[in-house]
mmCIF file of C-alpha atoms and ligand atoms in Angstrom:
data_model
loop_
_atom_site.group_PDB
_atom_site.id
_atom_site.type_symbol
_atom_site.label_atom_id
_atom_site.label_comp_id
_atom_site.label_asym_id
_atom_site.label_seq_id
_atom_site.Cartn_x
_atom_site.Cartn_y
_atom_site.Cartn_z
ATOM 1 C CA MET Z 1 67.021 -88.086 -5.377
ATOM 2 C CA ARG Z 2 69.714 -86.260 -7.345
ATOM 3 C CA ARG Z 3 68.333 -82.791 -7.982
ATOM 4 C CA ASN Z 4 67.739 -81.606 -11.530
ATOM 5 C CA LYS Z 5 70.060 -78.582 -11.805
ATOM 6 C CA LEU Z 6 67.962 -77.228 -14.655
ATOM 7 C CA LYS Z 7 65.015 -76.641 -12.305
ATOM 8 C CA GLN Z 8 67.249 -74.478 -10.115
ATOM 9 C CA LEU Z 9 68.623 -72.557 -13.131
ATOM 10 C CA ILE Z 10 65.035 -71.919 -14.226
ATOM 11 C CA GLN Z 11 64.172 -70.522 -10.777
ATOM 12 C CA GLU Z 12 67.269 -68.320 -10.825
ATOM 13 C CA GLN Z 13 66.425 -67.195 -14.385
ATOM 14 C CA SER Z 14 69.938 -68.200 -15.471
ATOM 15 C CA PRO Z 15 70.509 -69.176 -19.097
ATOM 16 C CA ILE Z 16 70.637 -72.901 -19.822
ATOM 17 C CA ILE Z 17 73.062 -73.920 -22.575
ATOM 18 C CA ASN Z 18 72.073 -77.277 -23.982
ATOM 19 C CA GLY Z 19 74.232 -79.562 -26.148
ATOM 20 C CA TRP Z 20 72.620 -81.759 -28.803
ATOM 21 C CA LEU Z 21 73.713 -85.230 -29.872
ATOM 22 C CA ALA Z 22 72.812 -86.785 -33.213
ATOM 23 C CA ILE Z 23 75.823 -89.100 -33.527
ATOM 24 C CA PRO Z 24 75.210 -92.542 -31.963
ATOM 25 C CA SER Z 25 78.285 -92.722 -29.766
ATOM 26 C CA SER Z 26 78.809 -92.915 -26.008
ATOM 27 C CA TYR Z 27 82.303 -91.522 -26.581
ATOM 28 C CA SER Z 28 81.081 -88.354 -28.266
ATOM 29 C CA ALA Z 29 78.342 -88.050 -25.616
ATOM 30 C CA GLU Z 30 81.049 -88.201 -22.958
ATOM 31 C CA ILE Z 31 83.199 -85.607 -24.734
ATOM 32 C CA VAL Z 32 80.280 -83.224 -25.252
ATOM 33 C CA GLY Z 33 79.084 -83.708 -21.661
ATOM 34 C CA HIS Z 34 82.439 -82.527 -20.329
ATOM 35 C CA GLN Z 35 82.552 -79.259 -22.306
ATOM 36 C CA GLY Z 36 80.533 -77.102 -19.903
ATOM 37 C CA TYR Z 37 76.951 -77.498 -21.136
ATOM 38 C CA ASP Z 38 74.240 -77.293 -18.466
ATOM 39 C CA ALA Z 39 72.315 -80.054 -20.261
ATOM 40 C CA VAL Z 40 72.900 -82.369 -23.197
ATOM 41 C CA THR Z 41 70.062 -83.794 -25.290
ATOM 42 C CA VAL Z 42 70.164 -87.177 -27.005
ATOM 43 C CA ASP Z 43 68.155 -86.673 -30.203
ATOM 44 C CA LEU Z 44 66.140 -89.754 -31.105
ATOM 45 C CA GLN Z 45 64.050 -87.886 -33.683
ATOM 46 C CA HIS Z 46 66.619 -86.685 -36.208
ATOM 47 C CA GLY Z 47 69.760 -88.189 -34.708
ATOM 48 C CA MET Z 48 70.947 -91.560 -36.031
ATOM 49 C CA ILE Z 49 70.340 -93.099 -32.598
ATOM 50 C CA ASP Z 50 68.527 -96.292 -31.580
ATOM 51 C CA PHE Z 51 67.594 -97.378 -28.045
ATOM 52 C CA ALA Z 52 70.800 -99.354 -27.438
ATOM 53 C CA SER Z 53 72.965 -96.377 -28.380
ATOM 54 C CA ALA Z 54 70.778 -93.950 -26.426
ATOM 55 C CA LEU Z 55 71.221 -96.091 -23.313
ATOM 56 C CA THR Z 56 75.026 -96.032 -23.533
ATOM 57 C CA MET Z 57 74.956 -92.297 -24.308
ATOM 58 C CA LEU Z 58 72.872 -91.631 -21.189
ATOM 59 C CA GLN Z 59 75.312 -93.750 -19.187
ATOM 60 C CA ALA Z 60 78.208 -91.703 -20.572
ATOM 61 C CA LEU Z 61 76.412 -88.425 -19.782
ATOM 62 C CA SER Z 62 75.862 -89.663 -16.205
ATOM 63 C CA ALA Z 63 79.622 -89.375 -15.702
ATOM 64 C CA THR Z 64 79.599 -85.695 -16.709
ATOM 65 C CA PRO Z 65 78.161 -82.545 -15.075
ATOM 66 C CA ALA Z 66 75.551 -82.126 -17.856
ATOM 67 C CA VAL Z 67 71.913 -82.993 -17.156
ATOM 68 C CA PRO Z 68 70.866 -85.781 -19.566
ATOM 69 C CA LEU Z 69 67.811 -85.001 -21.706
ATOM 70 C CA VAL Z 70 66.197 -86.864 -24.605
ATOM 71 C CA ARG Z 71 64.285 -85.601 -27.601
ATOM 72 C CA VAL Z 72 61.879 -88.421 -28.428
ATOM 73 C CA GLN Z 73 60.754 -89.312 -31.943
ATOM 74 C CA HIS Z 74 57.171 -88.256 -31.361
ATOM 75 C CA ASN Z 75 54.528 -88.009 -28.656
ATOM 76 C CA ASP Z 76 54.671 -91.714 -27.872
ATOM 77 C CA PRO Z 77 54.095 -92.593 -24.186
ATOM 78 C CA ALA Z 78 55.918 -95.933 -24.561
ATOM 79 C CA GLN Z 79 59.106 -94.307 -25.844
ATOM 80 C CA ILE Z 80 58.885 -91.408 -23.363
ATOM 81 C CA MET Z 81 58.534 -93.803 -20.404
ATOM 82 C CA ARG Z 82 61.367 -96.020 -21.660
ATOM 83 C CA MET Z 83 63.770 -93.092 -22.026
ATOM 84 C CA LEU Z 84 62.923 -91.902 -18.515
ATOM 85 C CA ASP Z 85 63.578 -95.438 -17.255
ATOM 86 C CA ALA Z 86 66.916 -95.261 -19.113
ATOM 87 C CA GLY Z 87 67.855 -92.235 -16.996
ATOM 88 C CA ALA Z 88 66.736 -89.160 -18.945
ATOM 89 C CA TYR Z 89 66.103 -86.255 -16.550
ATOM 90 C CA GLY Z 90 63.888 -84.482 -19.038
ATOM 91 C CA ILE Z 91 62.029 -85.027 -22.294
ATOM 92 C CA ILE Z 92 61.735 -82.714 -25.276
ATOM 93 C CA CYS Z 93 58.714 -83.764 -27.334
ATOM 94 C CA PRO Z 94 58.453 -82.691 -30.999
ATOM 95 C CA MET Z 95 55.395 -81.507 -32.909
ATOM 96 C CA ILE Z 96 53.089 -80.567 -30.024
ATOM 97 C CA SER Z 97 50.173 -78.800 -31.692
ATOM 98 C CA THR Z 98 47.295 -78.890 -29.178
ATOM 99 C CA ALA Z 99 46.685 -78.705 -25.432
ATOM 100 C CA GLU Z 100 45.453 -82.313 -25.541
ATOM 101 C CA GLN Z 101 48.763 -83.455 -27.043
ATOM 102 C CA ALA Z 102 50.664 -81.461 -24.421
ATOM 103 C CA ALA Z 103 48.620 -83.047 -21.611
ATOM 104 C CA ARG Z 104 49.251 -86.533 -23.022
ATOM 105 C CA PHE Z 105 52.981 -85.777 -23.197
ATOM 106 C CA VAL Z 106 53.200 -84.511 -19.615
ATOM 107 C CA ALA Z 107 51.117 -87.417 -18.283
ATOM 108 C CA ALA Z 108 53.545 -89.910 -19.857
ATOM 109 C CA CYS Z 109 56.420 -88.260 -17.969
ATOM 110 C CA HIS Z 110 54.934 -88.603 -14.483
ATOM 111 C CA TYR Z 111 53.822 -91.383 -12.164
ATOM 112 C CA PRO Z 112 50.228 -91.542 -10.894
ATOM 113 C CA PRO Z 113 48.329 -89.850 -9.425
ATOM 114 C CA PHE Z 114 49.625 -86.875 -11.482
ATOM 115 C CA GLY Z 115 50.362 -88.840 -14.658
ATOM 116 C CA VAL Z 116 50.203 -92.275 -16.232
ATOM 117 C CA ARG Z 117 53.868 -93.340 -16.293
ATOM 118 C CA SER Z 118 54.237 -97.057 -15.693
ATOM 119 C CA PHE Z 119 56.465 -98.130 -12.810
ATOM 120 C CA GLY Z 120 59.879 -99.640 -13.573
ATOM 121 C CA PRO Z 121 62.442 -96.890 -12.938
ATOM 122 C CA ALA Z 122 65.531 -98.998 -13.850
ATOM 123 C CA ARG Z 123 68.407 -96.545 -14.514
ATOM 124 C CA GLY Z 124 66.338 -93.756 -12.971
ATOM 125 C CA LEU Z 125 67.223 -95.342 -9.627
ATOM 126 C CA LEU Z 126 70.917 -95.684 -10.494
ATOM 127 C CA TYR Z 127 71.310 -92.101 -11.712
ATOM 128 C CA GLY Z 128 68.696 -90.423 -9.540
ATOM 129 C CA GLY Z 129 68.955 -92.430 -6.316
ATOM 130 C CA ALA Z 130 66.835 -94.891 -4.343
ATOM 131 C CA ASP Z 131 64.113 -92.301 -3.654
ATOM 132 C CA TYR Z 132 63.689 -91.537 -7.378
ATOM 133 C CA PRO Z 133 60.071 -92.800 -7.501
ATOM 134 C CA GLN Z 134 58.972 -90.401 -4.742
ATOM 135 C CA HIS Z 135 60.532 -87.280 -6.292
ATOM 136 C CA ALA Z 136 60.722 -87.891 -10.046
ATOM 137 C CA CYS Z 137 57.595 -85.813 -10.595
ATOM 138 C CA GLN Z 138 59.362 -82.678 -9.270
ATOM 139 C CA GLU Z 139 62.680 -83.294 -11.013
ATOM 140 C CA ILE Z 140 61.790 -84.452 -14.551
ATOM 141 C CA LEU Z 141 61.771 -81.550 -17.041
ATOM 142 C CA THR Z 142 59.102 -81.446 -19.749
ATOM 143 C CA LEU Z 143 59.472 -79.270 -22.866
ATOM 144 C CA ALA Z 144 56.937 -79.295 -25.693
ATOM 145 C CA MET Z 145 58.240 -78.349 -29.125
ATOM 146 C CA ILE Z 146 56.389 -75.575 -30.914
ATOM 147 C CA GLU Z 147 57.078 -76.137 -34.590
ATOM 148 C CA THR Z 148 53.735 -76.232 -36.380
ATOM 149 C CA ARG Z 149 51.268 -73.491 -37.376
ATOM 150 C CA GLU Z 150 48.652 -75.195 -35.217
ATOM 151 C CA GLY Z 151 51.011 -75.346 -32.232
ATOM 152 C CA LEU Z 152 51.653 -71.631 -32.576
ATOM 153 C CA ALA Z 153 47.906 -70.923 -32.757
ATOM 154 C CA ASN Z 154 47.339 -73.019 -29.618
ATOM 155 C CA LEU Z 155 50.371 -71.647 -27.775
ATOM 156 C CA ASP Z 156 48.452 -70.196 -24.815
ATOM 157 C CA ALA Z 157 46.529 -73.416 -24.200
ATOM 158 C CA ILE Z 158 49.706 -75.491 -24.522
ATOM 159 C CA LEU Z 159 51.558 -73.248 -22.061
ATOM 160 C CA ALA Z 160 48.666 -73.572 -19.610
ATOM 161 C CA THR Z 161 49.224 -77.354 -19.392
ATOM 162 C CA ASP Z 162 49.694 -78.320 -15.754
ATOM 163 C CA GLY Z 163 53.184 -79.755 -15.218
ATOM 164 C CA LEU Z 164 54.647 -78.507 -18.501
ATOM 165 C CA ASP Z 165 57.911 -76.664 -17.767
ATOM 166 C CA GLY Z 166 58.081 -74.806 -21.051
ATOM 167 C CA VAL Z 167 58.323 -74.896 -24.809
ATOM 168 C CA PHE Z 168 61.188 -75.323 -27.247
ATOM 169 C CA ILE Z 169 60.942 -73.867 -30.729
ATOM 170 C CA GLY Z 170 62.023 -76.075 -33.620
ATOM 171 C CA PRO Z 171 62.859 -73.172 -35.950
ATOM 172 C CA ASN Z 172 63.422 -75.296 -39.054
ATOM 173 C CA ASP Z 173 60.021 -76.944 -38.885
ATOM 174 C CA LEU Z 174 58.313 -73.762 -37.711
ATOM 175 C CA SER Z 175 59.713 -71.683 -40.574
ATOM 176 C CA LEU Z 176 58.918 -74.509 -43.005
ATOM 177 C CA THR Z 177 55.272 -74.465 -41.962
ATOM 178 C CA LEU Z 178 55.035 -70.642 -41.797
ATOM 179 C CA THR Z 179 57.151 -69.561 -44.770
ATOM 180 C CA GLY Z 180 57.633 -72.625 -46.976
ATOM 181 C CA SER Z 181 61.345 -73.031 -46.309
ATOM 182 C CA ALA Z 182 63.300 -74.488 -43.396
ATOM 183 C CA SER Z 183 65.718 -71.995 -41.871
ATOM 184 C CA ALA Z 184 66.826 -72.059 -38.255
ATOM 185 C CA GLU Z 185 67.652 -68.337 -38.286
ATOM 186 C CA SER Z 186 64.854 -67.208 -40.634
ATOM 187 C CA GLN Z 187 64.373 -63.437 -40.890
ATOM 188 C CA HIS Z 188 60.956 -63.798 -42.539
ATOM 189 C CA PRO Z 189 58.529 -61.347 -40.838
ATOM 190 C CA GLU Z 190 56.039 -64.089 -39.987
ATOM 191 C CA MET Z 191 58.770 -66.139 -38.353
ATOM 192 C CA LEU Z 192 60.161 -63.137 -36.439
ATOM 193 C CA ALA Z 193 56.650 -62.408 -35.120
ATOM 194 C CA ALA Z 194 56.141 -66.061 -34.132
ATOM 195 C CA VAL Z 195 59.393 -66.193 -32.195
ATOM 196 C CA GLU Z 196 58.600 -62.904 -30.418
ATOM 197 C CA ARG Z 197 55.178 -64.242 -29.529
ATOM 198 C CA VAL Z 198 56.613 -67.379 -27.927
ATOM 199 C CA VAL Z 199 59.044 -65.319 -25.829
ATOM 200 C CA SER Z 200 56.375 -62.913 -24.599
ATOM 201 C CA ARG Z 201 53.747 -65.604 -23.866
ATOM 202 C CA CYS Z 202 56.297 -67.683 -21.951
ATOM 203 C CA ARG Z 203 57.227 -64.640 -19.915
ATOM 204 C CA GLN Z 204 53.540 -63.942 -19.161
ATOM 205 C CA GLN Z 205 52.829 -67.550 -18.152
ATOM 206 C CA GLN Z 206 56.179 -67.964 -16.369
ATOM 207 C CA LYS Z 207 57.252 -70.901 -18.510
ATOM 208 C CA LEU Z 208 60.673 -71.696 -19.919
ATOM 209 C CA ALA Z 209 61.272 -70.467 -23.481
ATOM 210 C CA GLY Z 210 63.752 -72.532 -25.489
ATOM 211 C CA ILE Z 211 64.963 -72.621 -29.068
ATOM 212 C CA PHE Z 212 67.340 -74.557 -31.303
ATOM 213 C CA CYS Z 213 70.120 -72.351 -32.764
ATOM 214 C CA THR Z 214 72.832 -72.850 -35.366
ATOM 215 C CA SER Z 215 75.817 -71.402 -33.485
ATOM 216 C CA GLY Z 216 77.051 -69.869 -30.241
ATOM 217 C CA ASP Z 217 76.592 -66.360 -31.666
ATOM 218 C CA ALA Z 218 73.022 -67.142 -32.669
ATOM 219 C CA ALA Z 219 72.344 -68.638 -29.231
ATOM 220 C CA ARG Z 220 73.655 -65.470 -27.536
ATOM 221 C CA LEU Z 221 71.261 -63.358 -29.614
ATOM 222 C CA ARG Z 222 68.378 -65.636 -28.580
ATOM 223 C CA ILE Z 223 69.286 -65.226 -24.895
ATOM 224 C CA ASP Z 224 69.338 -61.439 -25.395
ATOM 225 C CA GLN Z 225 65.919 -61.790 -27.014
ATOM 226 C CA GLY Z 226 64.534 -63.460 -23.878
ATOM 227 C CA PHE Z 227 65.116 -67.186 -24.383
ATOM 228 C CA GLN Z 228 66.415 -69.007 -21.330
ATOM 229 C CA PHE Z 229 67.151 -72.437 -22.880
ATOM 230 C CA VAL Z 230 69.288 -72.460 -26.036
ATOM 231 C CA THR Z 231 71.008 -75.126 -28.102
ATOM 232 C CA PRO Z 232 74.018 -73.679 -29.970
ATOM 233 C CA ALA Z 233 73.961 -76.231 -32.841
ATOM 234 C CA ASN Z 234 74.311 -80.013 -32.659
ATOM 235 C CA ASP Z 235 77.351 -82.285 -32.751
ATOM 236 C CA VAL Z 236 77.041 -82.915 -36.509
ATOM 237 C CA MET Z 237 76.992 -79.184 -37.321
ATOM 238 C CA GLN Z 238 79.908 -78.507 -34.998
ATOM 239 C CA LEU Z 239 81.980 -81.398 -36.353
ATOM 240 C CA GLY Z 240 81.314 -80.493 -39.988
ATOM 241 C CA ARG Z 241 82.044 -76.818 -39.354
ATOM 242 C CA ALA Z 242 85.280 -77.510 -37.464
ATOM 243 C CA ALA Z 243 86.445 -79.793 -40.285
ATOM 244 C CA ARG Z 244 85.587 -77.256 -43.017
ATOM 245 C CA GLU Z 245 87.368 -74.493 -41.133
ATOM 246 C CA ALA Z 246 90.493 -76.600 -40.569
ATOM 247 C CA ILE Z 247 90.600 -77.623 -44.235
ATOM 248 C CA ALA Z 248 90.082 -74.041 -45.410
ATOM 249 C CA LEU Z 249 92.826 -72.750 -43.124
ATOM 250 C CA ALA Z 250 95.184 -75.506 -44.263
ATOM 251 C CA ARG Z 251 94.510 -74.539 -47.875
ATOM 252 C CA GLY Z 252 95.071 -70.872 -47.056
ATOM 253 C CA ALA Z 253 91.428 -70.127 -48.014
ATOM 254 C CA SER Z 254 88.880 -67.904 -46.254
ATOM 255 C CA ALA Z 255 86.391 -69.366 -43.744
ATOM 256 C CA PRO Z 256 83.627 -71.398 -45.420
ATOM 257 C CA THR Z 257 79.934 -70.528 -44.957
ATOM 258 C CA THR Z 258 77.195 -72.554 -43.289
ATOM 259 C CA GLY Z 259 73.785 -73.263 -44.877
ATOM 260 C CA ALA Z 260 70.500 -71.731 -43.665
ATOM 261 C CA SER Z 261 69.505 -74.835 -41.694
ATOM 262 C CA GLY Z 262 72.836 -74.769 -39.849
ATOM 263 C CA TYR Z 263 74.568 -77.709 -41.562
HETATM 264 C C1 LIG A 301 63.672 -77.828 -35.840
HETATM 265 O O1 LIG A 301 64.385 -76.833 -36.095
HETATM 266 O O2 LIG A 301 62.598 -78.058 -36.405
HETATM 267 C C2 LIG A 301 64.117 -78.767 -34.843
HETATM 268 O O3 LIG A 301 63.404 -79.689 -34.531
HETATM 269 C C3 LIG A 301 65.475 -78.562 -34.233
HETATM 270 O O4 LIG A 301 66.088 -79.763 -33.982
HETATM 271 MG MG1 LIG A 302 61.766 -80.015 -35.835
#
């Protein structure tokens, strides 16, 4: 089976830079996949992407060096299994708040006896290779999103989930629940403490710590802070920002600013 490069990067403690696709286009997936990201995530939760588009985006990513990941809409075993069959090499699951939810998520990602994934590997075989069914359990990456107050409270139990590779902070949702306003780079003391806590608990339990960021600079700061898996904004943010900058420069104006949520 094709190895999941992310597992090796995790072992080596090398940073993983992850692209993020919200635009339903195999062409933009292909472009993004060729830019040097270690992984690229197809976002079914907040991206404007249905199954048919996700399939073509995963096919496009297969032709690039980036490892194809999917953020599912919620902790739904049917959707998780279908996206793995479509060739995702890892799943990011939003809104994991309890150890039970984390266990259900991980079980959906793996074949029995470890999990409950139904057999029908489809594109998994084409992308991964003929021996995909025998090795998928070792290669598929599982990241639970910590983005609720309850998830933060249950962090240790979630991290202790057998087979869970790590957690990924959704900073907009987490700051919304903790401080009342969504901000991906919130400086609110409660949010700063929460982020620190995730980094230190992941280090203690030897799990991957990931976070969504609004820019390359912000992602660099997160790596310095101890995160190993960072997303330096999504395609929509990058496209909008590049357009605003080009327009401002053409008008001879100064660089425009970006909102707190990164858009
Ligand atoms: C969040 O910030 O809540 C996210 O889910 C990032 O996509
Ligand atoms: Mg979120």
